[in-house]
Amino acid sequence: MKIRKAVFPVAGLGTRFLPATKAMAKEMLPVVDKPIIQYAVEEALDAGIEQIIFVTGRGKKALEDHFDHSYELELSLRNKKKNDLLKQVEQLVPETGTIVYTRQNEPLGLGHAIWCARHIVGDEPFAVLLADDLIKTKQPVLSQMMQRFDRLRASIAAVMEVDKDQTDKYGILDADPIEDNVVRVRGMVEKPPPGEAPSNLAIIGRYILTPEIFHFLGKKKTGAGGEIQLTDAMEQLLKTQPIFGYKFEGTRFDCGDKAGFQMANIAFAMERPEIREKLLAFIRQVDQEQARN
Ligand code: G1P
């Protein structure tokens, strides 16, 4: 069965980036010149997703406008013959009807945000992308996962090994390796303190989920941080069907974290020939100046 729909929880308040996010959606913060959310939407569309489901909230209007035409801007770029820019802003608007919006009325957690999309997803397996996790790779991580899904026919979470003292930032798996880059999950726990974690294999924000997950999300049990956690619902789902972890190929940046966000900017900027040399020279200069002081 084809994965046609992808859910993007984008209702978060972005408190870690205040004051930048006081009047602006955190998903609109740019990595070089593209908002974080656009990287994730492009990844999904590249992987063949047909419907983008945004679970949004108050103050996210810019997000909706970003994926729509801006006639004034397009006209002005056309008049000024800025054809490359015009093409870019036109091309980022998916075909009408591709994006569907629903709202999460209360900030009750990631699990709750996904549950808000239940009627739009319906009774089919679907993807979840957390835009904060920006992954630099040749083949979109979601399409890497879809290839595994074709064979495994079960829920899959993208995973990577993290430092042992970082487990309290992630959903952590207890899992057995079954083949190259694939593990079978035995248990999972949301944000366990270092020392209590079953491993250092952490969930990164890409999932393929079977629709049965909605049953467990609907129980609205609160977990870590007093929130309704996706990891807890998956742990329940695991009692009724298998779940796998997939060690993806690519470099992941945590754009929900200030340092990770800056690293993403540097890594993506370094790929751009028009920025690379200037940036490298500047970083060396700053480094030397700081060493002197
Ligand atoms: C969420 C999930 C967590 C996962 C993480 C990946 O946490 O709850 O299981 O490991 O995303 O980025 P959050 O970062 O929203 O706190």
Short mmCIF file of N, CA and C in Angstrom, two decimals, residues 189-279:
data_model
loop_
_atom_site.label_atom_id
_atom_site.label_comp_id
_atom_site.label_asym_id
_atom_site.label_seq_id
_atom_site.Cartn_x
_atom_site.Cartn_y
_atom_site.Cartn_z
N VAL A 189 10.43 4.27 25.07
CA VAL A 189 10.12 5.14 26.20
C VAL A 189 10.48 6.59 25.83
N GLU A 190 9.61 7.50 26.24
CA GLU A 190 9.81 8.91 25.89
C GLU A 190 10.70 9.60 26.92
N LYS A 191 11.78 10.17 26.44
CA LYS A 191 12.70 11.01 27.22
C LYS A 191 13.13 10.40 28.56
N PRO A 192 13.69 9.19 28.52
CA PRO A 192 14.19 8.60 29.78
C PRO A 192 15.46 9.30 30.23
N PRO A 193 15.64 9.50 31.55
CA PRO A 193 16.89 10.10 32.03
C PRO A 193 18.06 9.18 31.69
N PRO A 194 19.25 9.78 31.41
CA PRO A 194 20.43 8.94 31.16
C PRO A 194 20.57 7.98 32.34
N GLY A 195 20.94 6.76 32.04
CA GLY A 195 21.04 5.78 33.14
C GLY A 195 19.81 4.90 33.22
N GLU A 196 18.66 5.45 32.84
CA GLU A 196 17.43 4.63 32.85
C GLU A 196 17.01 4.24 31.44
N ALA A 197 17.74 4.75 30.44
CA ALA A 197 17.35 4.49 29.04
C ALA A 197 17.72 3.06 28.63
N PRO A 198 16.85 2.40 27.87
CA PRO A 198 17.15 1.03 27.45
C PRO A 198 18.28 0.96 26.41
N SER A 199 18.59 2.06 25.75
CA SER A 199 19.68 2.11 24.77
C SER A 199 19.97 3.57 24.46
N ASN A 200 20.79 3.82 23.46
CA ASN A 200 21.00 5.20 23.01
C ASN A 200 20.46 5.39 21.59
N LEU A 201 19.53 4.50 21.22
CA LEU A 201 18.93 4.57 19.89
C LEU A 201 17.69 5.48 19.96
N ALA A 202 17.84 6.67 19.37
CA ALA A 202 16.81 7.70 19.54
C ALA A 202 15.94 7.86 18.30
N ILE A 203 14.67 8.16 18.53
CA ILE A 203 13.76 8.43 17.43
C ILE A 203 14.02 9.84 16.91
N ILE A 204 14.13 9.96 15.60
CA ILE A 204 14.29 11.25 14.94
C ILE A 204 12.98 11.50 14.18
N GLY A 205 12.64 12.75 13.95
CA GLY A 205 11.28 13.08 13.50
C GLY A 205 10.81 12.66 12.13
N ARG A 206 10.90 11.40 11.82
CA ARG A 206 10.29 10.84 10.60
C ARG A 206 9.65 9.51 11.00
N TYR A 207 8.39 9.36 10.69
CA TYR A 207 7.67 8.14 11.05
C TYR A 207 6.82 7.69 9.87
N ILE A 208 6.64 6.38 9.75
CA ILE A 208 5.53 5.85 8.97
C ILE A 208 4.67 5.09 9.98
N LEU A 209 3.39 5.42 10.02
CA LEU A 209 2.53 4.82 11.05
C LEU A 209 1.33 4.15 10.42
N THR A 210 0.93 3.04 11.01
CA THR A 210 -0.31 2.40 10.56
C THR A 210 -1.48 3.13 11.25
N PRO A 211 -2.67 3.11 10.63
CA PRO A 211 -3.77 3.93 11.17
C PRO A 211 -4.26 3.48 12.54
N GLU A 212 -3.91 2.25 12.95
CA GLU A 212 -4.33 1.77 14.28
C GLU A 212 -3.76 2.66 15.38
N ILE A 213 -2.74 3.44 15.08
CA ILE A 213 -2.14 4.33 16.10
C ILE A 213 -3.20 5.30 16.66
N PHE A 214 -4.18 5.66 15.83
CA PHE A 214 -5.18 6.65 16.27
C PHE A 214 -6.01 6.12 17.45
N HIS A 215 -6.21 4.81 17.46
CA HIS A 215 -6.96 4.21 18.56
C HIS A 215 -6.25 4.52 19.89
N PHE A 216 -4.93 4.34 19.90
CA PHE A 216 -4.17 4.55 21.15
C PHE A 216 -3.99 6.03 21.45
N LEU A 217 -3.83 6.84 20.40
CA LEU A 217 -3.73 8.29 20.64
C LEU A 217 -5.03 8.82 21.22
N GLY A 218 -6.14 8.21 20.81
CA GLY A 218 -7.47 8.64 21.25
C GLY A 218 -7.70 8.43 22.73
N LYS A 219 -6.89 7.58 23.35
CA LYS A 219 -7.03 7.36 24.80
C LYS A 219 -6.53 8.57 25.58
N LYS A 220 -5.76 9.40 24.93
CA LYS A 220 -5.28 10.68 25.49
C LYS A 220 -4.60 10.53 26.84
N LYS A 221 -3.80 9.48 26.96
CA LYS A 221 -3.04 9.29 28.21
C LYS A 221 -1.86 10.25 28.24
N THR A 222 -1.68 10.97 29.32
CA THR A 222 -0.53 11.89 29.36
C THR A 222 0.71 11.14 29.85
N GLY A 223 1.86 11.59 29.33
CA GLY A 223 3.13 10.95 29.68
C GLY A 223 4.16 11.98 30.04
N ALA A 224 5.38 11.79 29.54
CA ALA A 224 6.51 12.68 29.86
C ALA A 224 6.12 14.14 29.65
N GLY A 225 6.49 14.99 30.60
CA GLY A 225 6.22 16.43 30.49
C GLY A 225 4.74 16.78 30.57
N GLY A 226 3.91 15.82 31.01
CA GLY A 226 2.47 16.08 31.12
C GLY A 226 1.79 16.17 29.76
N GLU A 227 2.45 15.66 28.70
CA GLU A 227 1.89 15.76 27.35
C GLU A 227 1.44 14.40 26.83
N ILE A 228 0.55 14.42 25.85
CA ILE A 228 0.13 13.19 25.18
C ILE A 228 1.22 12.85 24.17
N GLN A 229 1.91 11.75 24.42
CA GLN A 229 3.13 11.44 23.66
C GLN A 229 2.87 10.40 22.57
N LEU A 230 3.40 10.66 21.39
CA LEU A 230 3.32 9.68 20.29
C LEU A 230 4.04 8.39 20.68
N THR A 231 5.20 8.55 21.34
CA THR A 231 5.99 7.37 21.73
C THR A 231 5.15 6.43 22.61
N ASP A 232 4.37 6.98 23.53
CA ASP A 232 3.56 6.14 24.42
C ASP A 232 2.49 5.38 23.63
N ALA A 233 1.88 6.07 22.66
CA ALA A 233 0.86 5.39 21.84
C ALA A 233 1.52 4.29 21.00
N MET A 234 2.73 4.54 20.52
CA MET A 234 3.43 3.52 19.74
C MET A 234 3.78 2.32 20.61
N GLU A 235 4.14 2.60 21.85
CA GLU A 235 4.45 1.52 22.80
C GLU A 235 3.20 0.64 23.00
N GLN A 236 2.03 1.25 23.02
CA GLN A 236 0.77 0.50 23.11
C GLN A 236 0.49 -0.29 21.83
N LEU A 237 0.73 0.37 20.70
CA LEU A 237 0.51 -0.27 19.38
C LEU A 237 1.37 -1.53 19.25
N LEU A 238 2.57 -1.44 19.82
CA LEU A 238 3.54 -2.53 19.76
C LEU A 238 2.99 -3.83 20.34
N LYS A 239 2.02 -3.72 21.23
CA LYS A 239 1.44 -4.93 21.83
C LYS A 239 0.53 -5.63 20.83
N THR A 240 0.15 -4.94 19.75
CA THR A 240 -0.78 -5.55 18.80
C THR A 240 -0.17 -5.77 17.42
N GLN A 241 0.92 -5.08 17.09
CA GLN A 241 1.58 -5.26 15.79
C GLN A 241 3.04 -4.85 15.87
N PRO A 242 3.88 -5.39 14.96
CA PRO A 242 5.30 -5.06 15.05
C PRO A 242 5.59 -3.60 14.68
N ILE A 243 6.68 -3.08 15.24
CA ILE A 243 7.17 -1.74 14.87
C ILE A 243 8.68 -1.87 14.65
N PHE A 244 9.17 -1.13 13.66
CA PHE A 244 10.59 -1.19 13.34
C PHE A 244 11.24 0.18 13.48
N GLY A 245 12.56 0.15 13.68
CA GLY A 245 13.35 1.38 13.66
C GLY A 245 14.25 1.31 12.43
N TYR A 246 14.45 2.44 11.79
CA TYR A 246 15.30 2.45 10.59
C TYR A 246 16.42 3.48 10.78
N LYS A 247 17.66 3.00 10.72
CA LYS A 247 18.82 3.90 10.83
C LYS A 247 19.06 4.54 9.47
N PHE A 248 18.62 5.77 9.35
CA PHE A 248 18.63 6.44 8.04
C PHE A 248 20.03 6.87 7.62
N GLU A 249 20.16 7.12 6.31
CA GLU A 249 21.40 7.70 5.79
C GLU A 249 21.23 9.20 5.69
N GLY A 250 22.15 9.95 6.28
CA GLY A 250 22.06 11.41 6.21
C GLY A 250 22.54 12.04 7.51
N THR A 251 22.74 13.35 7.47
CA THR A 251 23.17 14.08 8.66
C THR A 251 21.99 14.88 9.18
N ARG A 252 21.68 14.68 10.46
CA ARG A 252 20.50 15.33 11.02
C ARG A 252 20.90 16.56 11.85
N PHE A 253 20.15 17.62 11.66
CA PHE A 253 20.35 18.83 12.45
C PHE A 253 19.11 19.07 13.29
N ASP A 254 19.31 19.35 14.57
CA ASP A 254 18.18 19.63 15.44
C ASP A 254 17.90 21.13 15.39
N CYS A 255 16.99 21.51 14.51
CA CYS A 255 16.70 22.94 14.33
C CYS A 255 15.77 23.46 15.42
N GLY A 256 15.40 22.61 16.37
CA GLY A 256 14.63 23.07 17.51
C GLY A 256 15.56 23.56 18.62
N ASP A 257 16.85 23.48 18.35
CA ASP A 257 17.87 23.85 19.34
C ASP A 257 18.74 24.95 18.72
N LYS A 258 19.12 25.95 19.53
CA LYS A 258 19.83 27.10 18.94
C LYS A 258 21.13 26.70 18.27
N ALA A 259 21.91 25.84 18.94
CA ALA A 259 23.19 25.44 18.35
C ALA A 259 22.95 24.61 17.07
N GLY A 260 22.01 23.68 17.16
CA GLY A 260 21.70 22.82 16.00
C GLY A 260 21.23 23.65 14.81
N PHE A 261 20.45 24.67 15.10
CA PHE A 261 19.94 25.55 14.04
C PHE A 261 21.08 26.30 13.35
N GLN A 262 22.04 26.79 14.15
CA GLN A 262 23.19 27.48 13.54
C GLN A 262 24.04 26.51 12.73
N MET A 263 24.19 25.29 13.25
CA MET A 263 24.98 24.28 12.51
C MET A 263 24.34 23.98 11.17
N ALA A 264 23.01 23.88 11.16
CA ALA A 264 22.30 23.63 9.90
C ALA A 264 22.56 24.76 8.92
N ASN A 265 22.51 25.98 9.42
CA ASN A 265 22.76 27.13 8.55
C ASN A 265 24.16 27.06 7.94
N ILE A 266 25.14 26.72 8.78
CA ILE A 266 26.51 26.65 8.26
C ILE A 266 26.63 25.51 7.24
N ALA A 267 26.10 24.34 7.61
CA ALA A 267 26.25 23.19 6.70
C ALA A 267 25.58 23.43 5.35
N PHE A 268 24.39 24.02 5.37
CA PHE A 268 23.68 24.24 4.10
C PHE A 268 24.31 25.41 3.33
N ALA A 269 24.82 26.42 4.06
CA ALA A 269 25.47 27.55 3.38
C ALA A 269 26.76 27.11 2.69
N MET A 270 27.48 26.19 3.34
CA MET A 270 28.76 25.72 2.78
C MET A 270 28.57 24.99 1.45
N GLU A 271 27.36 24.55 1.19
CA GLU A 271 27.09 23.85 -0.07
C GLU A 271 26.85 24.84 -1.20
N ARG A 272 26.72 26.12 -0.86
CA ARG A 272 26.39 27.11 -1.88
C ARG A 272 27.66 27.84 -2.30
N PRO A 273 28.09 27.65 -3.54
CA PRO A 273 29.36 28.23 -3.97
C PRO A 273 29.44 29.74 -3.75
N GLU A 274 28.31 30.45 -3.90
CA GLU A 274 28.35 31.91 -3.76
C GLU A 274 28.53 32.36 -2.31
N ILE A 275 28.34 31.44 -1.35
CA ILE A 275 28.47 31.80 0.06
C ILE A 275 29.72 31.17 0.69
N ARG A 276 30.05 29.99 0.23
CA ARG A 276 31.07 29.15 0.87
C ARG A 276 32.38 29.87 1.21
N GLU A 277 33.01 30.47 0.20
CA GLU A 277 34.34 31.07 0.43
C GLU A 277 34.27 32.21 1.44
N LYS A 278 33.25 33.07 1.27
CA LYS A 278 33.11 34.21 2.20
C LYS A 278 32.91 33.71 3.62
N LEU A 279 32.09 32.71 3.75
CA LEU A 279 31.76 32.19 5.08
C LEU A 279 33.00 31.56 5.73
#
